[in-house]
Structure formats: C-alpha cells, structure tokens
C-alpha cells in the first residue's frame, strides 16, 4: 500500500511543478533522457542476470507480447480505416499496448498474491514488456513518426538504443551465469530506486487535463483497450483455451490489467507521437486502474 501511495504522490508532485515558474519548461525532456539513457540500462543489468528462465513460464511472458501485438493490429487497422493522424495511431499502439508491469505492477501483485507472485511478475516484465519497449516499440515509433526513416535507420536506432544494448549484455551475463555484486550492485540499487519518482514526476509535468483532453476519443480508446479489453482477452485465452495453472493465471491477468507503462509513454513522447495524449493515458490510467484492477481481482476469484 505504501508503494501505491508513493505512485500517487509523485504523480501529483509532477503536476504541481507545472505551476512553479522557476521550473524550466524542458525539465520533463531531461528527466525522460535520464530514464532512457541511465535508469533503463541499469535495470537491465540489475535484474535480467538474476532471472531463472523456465519453459513453464513462457505463457505468462507471452501475455505482454499478445497485448502489444493485438494493440498494433487493432489501432493500426482503425487508424487506416478512419484515416487517423499517424501520430495518434502510433501513440495508442505503444502506450496502450504496454502494461505498467513493474513499479505499479510489482507492489500490487505482491499485495494481492504474496511474495511468490513477484517471480512471475518479474518474468512478464523483463522477458515481455522490457524487451518490447526496448525493441519493437522503437520500430513502431519510427514507423509512425512524422519524420520519415529508412529501414536501415530504424535498425540502427534499435541497435544503438541504450536499453536494448544493455538488455543484450544483461542476457549474455544471464547465459554465462554472471551476476553483478559488491559496490557496483549497490550503485545500481540506488539508480534503480530513482525510476519511480523520476518517471512519475516526468509524466506529471506533461499532464494537461482539460475538458477537450478528457473528451478525446483517442484517450478512451486507449484506456478502454488497456484496462478492460486486453485483460478480458487474456482471461479467456489463458483461462479457457490454454488452461494456465490457477495461481500463475491470476497473476498474469492482473499484470495485464495494469495501467499503461510509463516507459512506453516516454518512447512515444521522445518520438513526438502526441506527447499530451501519451502523458494523459498514463496520468489518468494509473488512478483509474486501481478500480479496474479491483474488478479483475474479483473476476479471477
């Protein structure tokens, strides 16, 4: 519960900072760069070498990929059919397609199902959401960005994207059974602890809530997909088709039902894919998800 309160508090801090004149207008931009170039690479090196990959957990990991793939299919199709601006389509695919499976997901899952559930949540986040946001999300952002890019440029952007580089390095460390310890590990712990406050403040700085924003069909398309549609798909698919083991099934559904991922919104914002919409999807999605997660918790029993 303390972690959830912290999430709300830092989001509000970011919103309040908008009204302080002494805060530079481009503060959120610099905070986003810090998250992408410092925090995400550190998280990869900190957590991935410690993961014990098991074949039995491939299905819950796949939930993140199903969520993003279906988001791309649905919003990509709707965008073409109704001639949406490409930036709206790209923003919805990325932001609604990725769940906040880590610093919102972890405390909620632990509170609902106990310590053992964190193992499943960590795999869904690191082998699912984290890989997607470090690679496929960059492809989508490049495709839907107003700036035209060649395939070679997109490939270069992925291969030079710091979180992706360090993900590959971290996976290599996992394969070689090498873990980071000592003073370096302590330093990584300090950096990792800055993720939640910095990311939430950055999002709060960019939230501009007004009636036009609340009435936006794109906002409710995104939140409707993320908070209700994709959890329903995973519930039916994993509960009645694949018949996933009960405990793993419950954790997977709840992780899928999390609000949009902050890192996904940062990717959208950094590629100029409707920054206001991306921020609002996260800023409004997080508090709304506390109610919808309660609903899905009741559904899974």
mmCIF file of C-alpha atoms in Angstrom:
data_model
loop_
_atom_site.group_PDB
_atom_site.id
_atom_site.type_symbol
_atom_site.label_atom_id
_atom_site.label_comp_id
_atom_site.label_asym_id
_atom_site.label_seq_id
_atom_site.Cartn_x
_atom_site.Cartn_y
_atom_site.Cartn_z
ATOM 1 C CA UNK A 1 0.000 0.000 0.000
ATOM 2 C CA UNK A 2 2.912 2.334 0.746
ATOM 3 C CA UNK A 3 4.231 1.851 -2.798
ATOM 4 C CA UNK A 4 0.831 2.716 -4.276
ATOM 5 C CA UNK A 5 0.648 5.882 -2.185
ATOM 6 C CA UNK A 6 4.143 6.822 -3.405
ATOM 7 C CA UNK A 7 2.980 6.400 -7.028
ATOM 8 C CA UNK A 8 0.099 8.831 -6.493
ATOM 9 C CA UNK A 9 2.207 11.319 -4.513
ATOM 10 C CA UNK A 10 4.981 11.648 -7.122
ATOM 11 C CA UNK A 11 2.458 11.919 -9.948
ATOM 12 C CA UNK A 12 0.844 14.823 -8.071
ATOM 13 C CA UNK A 13 4.271 16.384 -7.439
ATOM 14 C CA UNK A 14 4.884 16.478 -11.195
ATOM 15 C CA UNK A 15 1.501 18.110 -11.808
ATOM 16 C CA UNK A 16 2.132 20.741 -9.108
ATOM 17 C CA UNK A 17 5.590 21.533 -10.523
ATOM 18 C CA UNK A 18 3.912 22.684 -13.758
ATOM 19 C CA UNK A 19 2.693 25.770 -11.907
ATOM 20 C CA UNK A 20 6.067 26.771 -10.445
ATOM 21 C CA UNK A 21 7.636 29.384 -12.708
ATOM 22 C CA UNK A 22 11.183 28.617 -11.610
ATOM 23 C CA UNK A 23 10.947 25.103 -13.104
ATOM 24 C CA UNK A 24 12.374 25.147 -16.682
ATOM 25 C CA UNK A 25 9.881 24.259 -19.410
ATOM 26 C CA UNK A 26 12.072 21.442 -20.751
ATOM 27 C CA UNK A 27 12.552 19.715 -17.377
ATOM 28 C CA UNK A 28 10.417 16.735 -18.410
ATOM 29 C CA UNK A 29 12.557 16.258 -21.539
ATOM 30 C CA UNK A 30 15.740 15.982 -19.474
ATOM 31 C CA UNK A 31 14.095 13.643 -16.986
ATOM 32 C CA UNK A 32 12.986 11.410 -19.862
ATOM 33 C CA UNK A 33 16.532 11.318 -21.224
ATOM 34 C CA UNK A 34 17.854 10.345 -17.789
ATOM 35 C CA UNK A 35 15.365 7.469 -17.629
ATOM 36 C CA UNK A 36 16.203 6.187 -21.111
ATOM 37 C CA UNK A 37 19.983 6.576 -21.044
ATOM 38 C CA UNK A 38 20.708 5.797 -17.390
ATOM 39 C CA UNK A 39 17.917 4.069 -15.480
ATOM 40 C CA UNK A 40 16.694 1.554 -18.074
ATOM 41 C CA UNK A 41 20.193 0.213 -18.868
ATOM 42 C CA UNK A 42 20.878 -0.140 -15.128
ATOM 43 C CA UNK A 43 17.607 -2.023 -14.609
ATOM 44 C CA UNK A 44 18.566 -4.470 -17.349
ATOM 45 C CA UNK A 45 21.954 -5.177 -15.753
ATOM 46 C CA UNK A 46 20.419 -5.386 -12.284
ATOM 47 C CA UNK A 47 17.524 -7.798 -12.870
ATOM 48 C CA UNK A 48 17.978 -9.848 -16.036
ATOM 49 C CA UNK A 49 21.131 -11.752 -14.951
ATOM 50 C CA UNK A 50 19.183 -12.969 -11.884
ATOM 51 C CA UNK A 51 16.180 -14.398 -13.759
ATOM 52 C CA UNK A 52 15.795 -18.178 -13.746
ATOM 53 C CA UNK A 53 14.087 -18.822 -17.090
ATOM 54 C CA UNK A 54 11.702 -21.805 -17.154
ATOM 55 C CA UNK A 55 9.690 -23.167 -20.082
ATOM 56 C CA UNK A 56 6.577 -23.357 -17.894
ATOM 57 C CA UNK A 57 6.579 -19.558 -17.659
ATOM 58 C CA UNK A 58 6.605 -18.882 -21.404
ATOM 59 C CA UNK A 59 2.817 -18.477 -21.455
ATOM 60 C CA UNK A 60 2.629 -15.664 -18.881
ATOM 61 C CA UNK A 61 5.581 -13.993 -20.643
ATOM 62 C CA UNK A 62 3.665 -14.224 -23.924
ATOM 63 C CA UNK A 63 0.802 -12.168 -22.418
ATOM 64 C CA UNK A 64 2.873 -8.984 -22.849
ATOM 65 C CA UNK A 65 3.585 -9.866 -26.492
ATOM 66 C CA UNK A 66 -0.061 -10.696 -27.166
ATOM 67 C CA UNK A 67 -1.108 -7.385 -25.617
ATOM 68 C CA UNK A 68 1.276 -5.343 -27.766
ATOM 69 C CA UNK A 69 0.609 -7.353 -30.940
ATOM 70 C CA UNK A 70 -3.160 -7.006 -30.599
ATOM 71 C CA UNK A 71 -2.773 -3.279 -29.870
ATOM 72 C CA UNK A 72 -0.790 -2.889 -33.104
ATOM 73 C CA UNK A 73 -3.385 -4.885 -35.038
ATOM 74 C CA UNK A 74 -6.433 -3.052 -33.658
ATOM 75 C CA UNK A 75 -5.174 0.532 -33.609
ATOM 76 C CA UNK A 76 -3.212 0.092 -36.833
ATOM 77 C CA UNK A 77 -6.392 -1.124 -38.554
ATOM 78 C CA UNK A 78 -8.576 1.600 -37.032
ATOM 79 C CA UNK A 79 -6.024 4.240 -37.984
ATOM 80 C CA UNK A 80 -6.072 3.194 -41.630
ATOM 81 C CA UNK A 81 -9.850 2.724 -41.771
ATOM 82 C CA UNK A 82 -10.717 6.106 -40.223
ATOM 83 C CA UNK A 83 -7.701 7.973 -41.574
ATOM 84 C CA UNK A 84 -6.298 8.897 -38.168
ATOM 85 C CA UNK A 85 -3.209 11.041 -37.942
ATOM 86 C CA UNK A 86 -0.228 8.686 -37.780
ATOM 87 C CA UNK A 87 0.992 10.170 -34.526
ATOM 88 C CA UNK A 88 -2.301 9.239 -32.791
ATOM 89 C CA UNK A 89 -2.119 5.684 -34.116
ATOM 90 C CA UNK A 90 1.496 5.241 -33.038
ATOM 91 C CA UNK A 91 0.839 6.733 -29.611
ATOM 92 C CA UNK A 92 -2.081 4.358 -28.953
ATOM 93 C CA UNK A 93 -0.226 1.278 -30.189
ATOM 94 C CA UNK A 94 2.746 1.889 -27.912
ATOM 95 C CA UNK A 95 1.148 3.416 -24.826
ATOM 96 C CA UNK A 96 -1.975 1.238 -24.674
ATOM 97 C CA UNK A 97 -0.086 -1.862 -25.789
ATOM 98 C CA UNK A 98 2.350 -1.898 -22.862
ATOM 99 C CA UNK A 99 1.340 -2.519 -19.248
ATOM 100 C CA UNK A 100 2.952 -0.951 -16.203
ATOM 101 C CA UNK A 101 4.124 -4.373 -15.040
ATOM 102 C CA UNK A 102 6.997 -3.169 -12.850
ATOM 103 C CA UNK A 103 6.789 -0.359 -10.295
ATOM 104 C CA UNK A 104 2.990 -0.294 -10.251
ATOM 105 C CA UNK A 105 2.554 -3.980 -11.088
ATOM 106 C CA UNK A 106 5.051 -5.381 -8.594
ATOM 107 C CA UNK A 107 3.594 -3.815 -5.411
ATOM 108 C CA UNK A 108 0.012 -4.609 -6.444
ATOM 109 C CA UNK A 109 0.784 -8.240 -7.311
ATOM 110 C CA UNK A 110 2.733 -8.682 -4.092
ATOM 111 C CA UNK A 111 -0.108 -7.181 -2.048
ATOM 112 C CA UNK A 112 -2.739 -9.383 -3.718
ATOM 113 C CA UNK A 113 -0.903 -12.711 -4.081
ATOM 114 C CA UNK A 114 2.211 -12.613 -1.901
ATOM 115 C CA UNK A 115 5.986 -12.781 -2.434
ATOM 116 C CA UNK A 116 5.881 -15.833 -4.751
ATOM 117 C CA UNK A 117 3.879 -13.875 -7.332
ATOM 118 C CA UNK A 118 6.814 -11.475 -7.849
ATOM 119 C CA UNK A 119 8.764 -14.197 -9.674
ATOM 120 C CA UNK A 120 6.029 -14.449 -12.308
ATOM 121 C CA UNK A 121 5.574 -10.674 -12.450
ATOM 122 C CA UNK A 122 9.315 -10.140 -12.922
ATOM 123 C CA UNK A 123 9.445 -12.523 -15.882
ATOM 124 C CA UNK A 124 6.401 -10.927 -17.514
ATOM 125 C CA UNK A 125 8.043 -7.535 -17.101
ATOM 126 C CA UNK A 126 11.641 -8.343 -18.081
ATOM 127 C CA UNK A 127 11.144 -11.020 -20.761
ATOM 128 C CA UNK A 128 7.957 -9.416 -22.053
ATOM 129 C CA UNK A 129 7.350 -5.708 -21.517
ATOM 130 C CA UNK A 130 11.013 -4.708 -21.193
ATOM 131 C CA UNK A 131 12.118 -6.435 -24.413
ATOM 132 C CA UNK A 132 9.178 -4.952 -26.310
ATOM 133 C CA UNK A 133 9.765 -1.392 -25.133
ATOM 134 C CA UNK A 134 13.481 -1.747 -25.945
ATOM 135 C CA UNK A 135 12.990 -3.033 -29.486
ATOM 136 C CA UNK A 136 9.551 -3.445 -31.094
ATOM 137 C CA UNK A 137 8.221 -0.203 -29.600
ATOM 138 C CA UNK A 138 11.124 1.642 -31.234
ATOM 139 C CA UNK A 139 10.172 0.134 -34.600
ATOM 140 C CA UNK A 140 6.554 1.262 -34.160
ATOM 141 C CA UNK A 141 7.637 4.732 -33.017
ATOM 142 C CA UNK A 142 9.880 5.087 -36.083
ATOM 143 C CA UNK A 143 7.163 3.886 -38.452
ATOM 144 C CA UNK A 144 4.501 6.266 -37.153
ATOM 145 C CA UNK A 145 6.760 9.236 -36.518
ATOM 146 C CA UNK A 146 6.270 12.185 -38.863
ATOM 147 C CA UNK A 147 9.943 12.064 -39.691
ATOM 148 C CA UNK A 148 10.449 9.547 -42.500
ATOM 149 C CA UNK A 149 13.046 6.907 -41.775
ATOM 150 C CA UNK A 150 14.607 4.167 -43.868
ATOM 151 C CA UNK A 151 14.651 0.568 -42.640
ATOM 152 C CA UNK A 152 18.401 0.871 -42.202
ATOM 153 C CA UNK A 153 17.904 3.932 -39.993
ATOM 154 C CA UNK A 154 15.289 2.128 -37.871
ATOM 155 C CA UNK A 155 17.591 -0.866 -37.418
ATOM 156 C CA UNK A 156 20.428 1.443 -36.442
ATOM 157 C CA UNK A 157 18.187 3.222 -33.933
ATOM 158 C CA UNK A 158 17.257 -0.064 -32.247
ATOM 159 C CA UNK A 159 20.823 -1.372 -32.190
ATOM 160 C CA UNK A 160 22.098 1.913 -30.735
ATOM 161 C CA UNK A 161 19.206 2.321 -28.261
ATOM 162 C CA UNK A 162 20.910 2.107 -24.822
ATOM 163 C CA UNK A 163 18.264 -0.062 -23.071
ATOM 164 C CA UNK A 164 18.414 -2.563 -25.952
ATOM 165 C CA UNK A 165 22.230 -2.695 -25.920
ATOM 166 C CA UNK A 166 22.282 -3.302 -22.188
ATOM 167 C CA UNK A 167 19.450 -5.819 -22.446
ATOM 168 C CA UNK A 168 21.592 -7.914 -24.814
ATOM 169 C CA UNK A 169 24.569 -7.523 -22.477
ATOM 170 C CA UNK A 170 22.453 -8.489 -19.459
ATOM 171 C CA UNK A 171 21.063 -11.534 -21.274
ATOM 172 C CA UNK A 172 24.635 -12.573 -22.077
ATOM 173 C CA UNK A 173 25.507 -12.269 -18.377
ATOM 174 C CA UNK A 174 22.488 -14.446 -17.583
ATOM 175 C CA UNK A 175 23.636 -17.062 -20.103
ATOM 176 C CA UNK A 176 27.149 -17.045 -18.622
ATOM 177 C CA UNK A 177 25.685 -17.145 -15.087
ATOM 178 C CA UNK A 178 27.463 -13.914 -14.134
ATOM 179 C CA UNK A 179 25.812 -11.627 -11.598
ATOM 180 C CA UNK A 180 26.817 -8.107 -10.619
ATOM 181 C CA UNK A 181 27.719 -7.847 -6.947
ATOM 182 C CA UNK A 182 29.579 -5.629 -4.488
ATOM 183 C CA UNK A 183 29.748 -1.854 -4.727
ATOM 184 C CA UNK A 184 28.544 -1.864 -8.345
ATOM 185 C CA UNK A 185 25.376 -3.695 -7.295
ATOM 186 C CA UNK A 186 24.807 -1.157 -4.514
ATOM 187 C CA UNK A 187 25.241 1.698 -7.010
ATOM 188 C CA UNK A 188 22.732 0.025 -9.353
ATOM 189 C CA UNK A 189 20.277 -0.270 -6.454
ATOM 190 C CA UNK A 190 20.498 3.481 -5.876
ATOM 191 C CA UNK A 191 19.906 4.258 -9.566
ATOM 192 C CA UNK A 192 17.017 1.771 -9.764
ATOM 193 C CA UNK A 193 15.284 3.454 -6.833
ATOM 194 C CA UNK A 194 15.073 6.700 -8.811
ATOM 195 C CA UNK A 195 12.876 5.097 -11.502
ATOM 196 C CA UNK A 196 9.518 5.540 -9.772
ATOM 197 C CA UNK A 197 9.852 9.148 -8.553
ATOM 198 C CA UNK A 198 11.611 10.491 -11.668
ATOM 199 C CA UNK A 199 9.301 8.732 -14.144
ATOM 200 C CA UNK A 200 6.135 9.792 -12.340
ATOM 201 C CA UNK A 201 7.294 13.386 -11.921
ATOM 202 C CA UNK A 202 8.168 13.486 -15.640
ATOM 203 C CA UNK A 203 4.687 12.234 -16.546
ATOM 204 C CA UNK A 204 3.047 14.639 -14.094
ATOM 205 C CA UNK A 205 4.934 17.564 -15.641
ATOM 206 C CA UNK A 206 3.394 16.706 -19.020
ATOM 207 C CA UNK A 207 -0.205 16.065 -17.983
ATOM 208 C CA UNK A 208 -2.504 18.785 -19.231
ATOM 209 C CA UNK A 209 -6.006 17.875 -18.076
ATOM 210 C CA UNK A 210 -8.831 19.843 -19.625
ATOM 211 C CA UNK A 211 -12.291 19.038 -20.926
ATOM 212 C CA UNK A 212 -11.054 18.698 -24.508
ATOM 213 C CA UNK A 213 -8.468 16.155 -23.363
ATOM 214 C CA UNK A 214 -10.999 14.223 -21.259
ATOM 215 C CA UNK A 215 -13.440 14.132 -24.168
ATOM 216 C CA UNK A 216 -10.817 12.845 -26.589
ATOM 217 C CA UNK A 217 -11.953 9.598 -28.208
ATOM 218 C CA UNK A 218 -8.316 8.523 -28.504
ATOM 219 C CA UNK A 219 -7.868 8.705 -24.727
ATOM 220 C CA UNK A 220 -10.834 6.428 -24.052
ATOM 221 C CA UNK A 221 -9.969 4.074 -26.905
ATOM 222 C CA UNK A 222 -6.553 3.621 -25.323
ATOM 223 C CA UNK A 223 -7.772 3.231 -21.747
ATOM 224 C CA UNK A 224 -10.668 1.004 -22.792
ATOM 225 C CA UNK A 225 -8.255 -1.324 -24.557
ATOM 226 C CA UNK A 226 -5.652 -1.327 -21.773
ATOM 227 C CA UNK A 227 -7.867 -1.580 -18.707
ATOM 228 C CA UNK A 228 -10.744 -3.717 -19.982
ATOM 229 C CA UNK A 229 -10.368 -5.304 -23.430
ATOM 230 C CA UNK A 230 -6.897 -6.896 -23.264
ATOM 231 C CA UNK A 231 -7.374 -8.265 -19.704
ATOM 232 C CA UNK A 232 -10.614 -9.869 -20.964
ATOM 233 C CA UNK A 233 -8.758 -11.415 -23.914
ATOM 234 C CA UNK A 234 -6.016 -12.824 -21.648
ATOM 235 C CA UNK A 235 -8.641 -14.046 -19.142
ATOM 236 C CA UNK A 236 -10.489 -16.021 -21.817
ATOM 237 C CA UNK A 237 -7.396 -17.189 -23.704
ATOM 238 C CA UNK A 238 -5.354 -18.346 -20.714
ATOM 239 C CA UNK A 239 -8.299 -19.453 -18.562
ATOM 240 C CA UNK A 240 -10.369 -21.425 -21.067
ATOM 241 C CA UNK A 241 -8.100 -22.185 -24.026
ATOM 242 C CA UNK A 242 -4.615 -22.759 -22.564
ATOM 243 C CA UNK A 243 -5.942 -23.534 -19.046
ATOM 244 C CA UNK A 244 -2.968 -21.992 -17.298
ATOM 245 C CA UNK A 245 -2.253 -23.143 -13.731
ATOM 246 C CA UNK A 246 -4.561 -21.244 -11.373
ATOM 247 C CA UNK A 247 -2.039 -19.142 -9.427
ATOM 248 C CA UNK A 248 0.024 -18.201 -12.494
ATOM 249 C CA UNK A 249 -3.208 -17.457 -14.380
ATOM 250 C CA UNK A 250 -4.412 -14.989 -11.743
ATOM 251 C CA UNK A 251 -1.084 -13.134 -11.591
ATOM 252 C CA UNK A 252 -0.912 -12.945 -15.402
ATOM 253 C CA UNK A 253 -4.413 -11.466 -15.734
ATOM 254 C CA UNK A 254 -3.744 -8.849 -13.036
ATOM 255 C CA UNK A 255 -0.387 -7.883 -14.588
ATOM 256 C CA UNK A 256 -2.083 -7.489 -17.984
ATOM 257 C CA UNK A 257 -4.725 -5.256 -16.390
ATOM 258 C CA UNK A 258 -2.174 -2.699 -15.171
ATOM 259 C CA UNK A 259 -2.266 0.905 -16.395
ATOM 260 C CA UNK A 260 -0.194 1.937 -19.451
ATOM 261 C CA UNK A 261 3.572 1.717 -18.988
ATOM 262 C CA UNK A 262 5.349 4.984 -18.230
ATOM 263 C CA UNK A 263 8.396 3.915 -20.268
ATOM 264 C CA UNK A 264 6.126 3.301 -23.266
ATOM 265 C CA UNK A 265 4.754 6.815 -22.944
ATOM 266 C CA UNK A 266 8.322 8.149 -22.767
ATOM 267 C CA UNK A 267 9.145 6.363 -26.053
ATOM 268 C CA UNK A 268 6.038 7.908 -27.650
ATOM 269 C CA UNK A 269 6.871 11.361 -26.281
ATOM 270 C CA UNK A 270 10.513 11.198 -27.402
ATOM 271 C CA UNK A 271 9.308 10.452 -30.963
ATOM 272 C CA UNK A 272 6.735 13.284 -30.839
ATOM 273 C CA UNK A 273 3.796 10.869 -31.013
ATOM 274 C CA UNK A 274 1.130 13.025 -29.346
ATOM 275 C CA UNK A 275 3.006 13.774 -26.089
ATOM 276 C CA UNK A 276 -0.078 15.166 -24.337
ATOM 277 C CA UNK A 277 -2.126 12.048 -25.120
ATOM 278 C CA UNK A 278 0.724 9.746 -24.064
ATOM 279 C CA UNK A 279 1.069 11.569 -20.734
ATOM 280 C CA UNK A 280 -2.669 11.609 -20.102
ATOM 281 C CA UNK A 281 -3.028 7.889 -20.867
ATOM 282 C CA UNK A 282 -0.559 7.204 -18.057
ATOM 283 C CA UNK A 283 -1.601 10.007 -15.716
ATOM 284 C CA UNK A 284 -5.309 9.140 -15.875
ATOM 285 C CA UNK A 285 -4.731 5.423 -16.434
ATOM 286 C CA UNK A 286 -2.865 4.836 -13.164
ATOM 287 C CA UNK A 287 -5.607 6.076 -10.783
ATOM 288 C CA UNK A 288 -8.371 4.511 -12.920
ATOM 289 C CA UNK A 289 -6.542 1.180 -12.920
ATOM 290 C CA UNK A 290 -6.880 0.916 -9.136
ATOM 291 C CA UNK A 291 -10.627 0.479 -9.689
ATOM 292 C CA UNK A 292 -10.427 -1.775 -12.760
ATOM 293 C CA UNK A 293 -7.773 -3.994 -11.127
ATOM 294 C CA UNK A 294 -10.215 -4.461 -8.225
ATOM 295 C CA UNK A 295 -12.779 -5.617 -10.760
ATOM 296 C CA UNK A 296 -10.384 -8.100 -12.393
ATOM 297 C CA UNK A 297 -9.258 -9.367 -8.992
ATOM 298 C CA UNK A 298 -12.895 -10.153 -8.260
ATOM 299 C CA UNK A 299 -13.298 -11.823 -11.667
ATOM 300 C CA UNK A 300 -10.312 -14.172 -11.232
ATOM 301 C CA UNK A 301 -11.531 -15.053 -7.739
#
